[in-house]
Amino acid sequence: MKIFTILSVLAIIIYGCASGKQIQERKHIPFSNDLNIITPAEWGGSAITDSLPVHEISKITIHHGGVYFSPDSDAVAYIRELQSWSRNNKHWIDIPYHYMIDFEGKIYEARPIRFPGDTNTSYDPRGHALICVIGNFEKQHVNDKQLNSLSRLIARLMKKYHVPLNEVKTHRDYAETLCPGKNLYRYFQNGSIQKRIKDVLSNK
Ligand SMILES: [Zn+2]
């Protein structure tokens, strides 16, 4: 009986350690080969018909949508509308950003990355890979799925285009704007996005 009790206690301890390890492993953010980026053909975007002089990526710059977005809204409809607004109202070649991230952390390819983005503010977007997290982060809070996808996408782009971490910044670091909103900007200020990116890069 006593031996049985000791064995049970040992089993619990071993099991406890094992599950502790599992939880720890799950914290590692996998590298970005499995990002499943949704292409314009998949989200129903219309093909690009115009072009701009191509550019080479040397920076990665983060934006927010700037419009309150209810987490249960249809992100695909939002992105399609953004595409027609960009073309019809702004006369840009496409959505001003190269990638969009929704509240589920899904990543959508927007403007082809070989073309520079567009902006209503005063910085020159040539050389910047532009990522937009959907939502208004002056008012809303960014969730963990979004932060995860953002870090993984940034890591993938850094590796592909040889962009150093100190060239990963936000819109407000270049122009007079609140973008990407204080509730997203704070993760850049306190270094937690940079830490996530380093974690992704070290787990490739
Ligand atoms: Zn912006």
mmCIF file of N, CA and C and ligand atoms in Angstrom, residues 62-64 97 171 179, ligand 1:
data_model
loop_
_atom_site.group_PDB
_atom_site.id
_atom_site.type_symbol
_atom_site.label_atom_id
_atom_site.label_comp_id
_atom_site.label_asym_id
_atom_site.label_seq_id
_atom_site.Cartn_x
_atom_site.Cartn_y
_atom_site.Cartn_z
ATOM 1 N N ILE A 62 4.799 49.433 -39.178
ATOM 2 C CA ILE A 62 3.514 48.903 -38.693
ATOM 3 C C ILE A 62 2.479 50.025 -38.575
ATOM 4 N N HIS A 63 1.276 49.715 -39.020
ATOM 5 C CA HIS A 63 0.134 50.637 -38.971
ATOM 6 C C HIS A 63 -1.044 49.953 -38.289
ATOM 7 N N HIS A 64 -2.055 50.775 -37.941
ATOM 8 C CA HIS A 64 -3.352 50.169 -37.626
ATOM 9 C C HIS A 64 -4.345 50.658 -38.679
ATOM 10 N N TYR A 97 -1.288 49.241 -47.948
ATOM 11 C CA TYR A 97 -0.392 48.356 -47.171
ATOM 12 C C TYR A 97 -0.115 47.055 -47.931
ATOM 13 N N HIS A 171 4.413 53.645 -37.853
ATOM 14 C CA HIS A 171 4.127 54.850 -38.645
ATOM 15 C C HIS A 171 4.491 56.132 -37.875
ATOM 16 N N CYS A 179 -1.084 56.779 -35.493
ATOM 17 C CA CYS A 179 -0.938 55.411 -35.995
ATOM 18 C C CYS A 179 0.360 54.779 -35.482
HETATM 19 ZN ZN ZN B 1 -0.305 54.350 -40.388
#
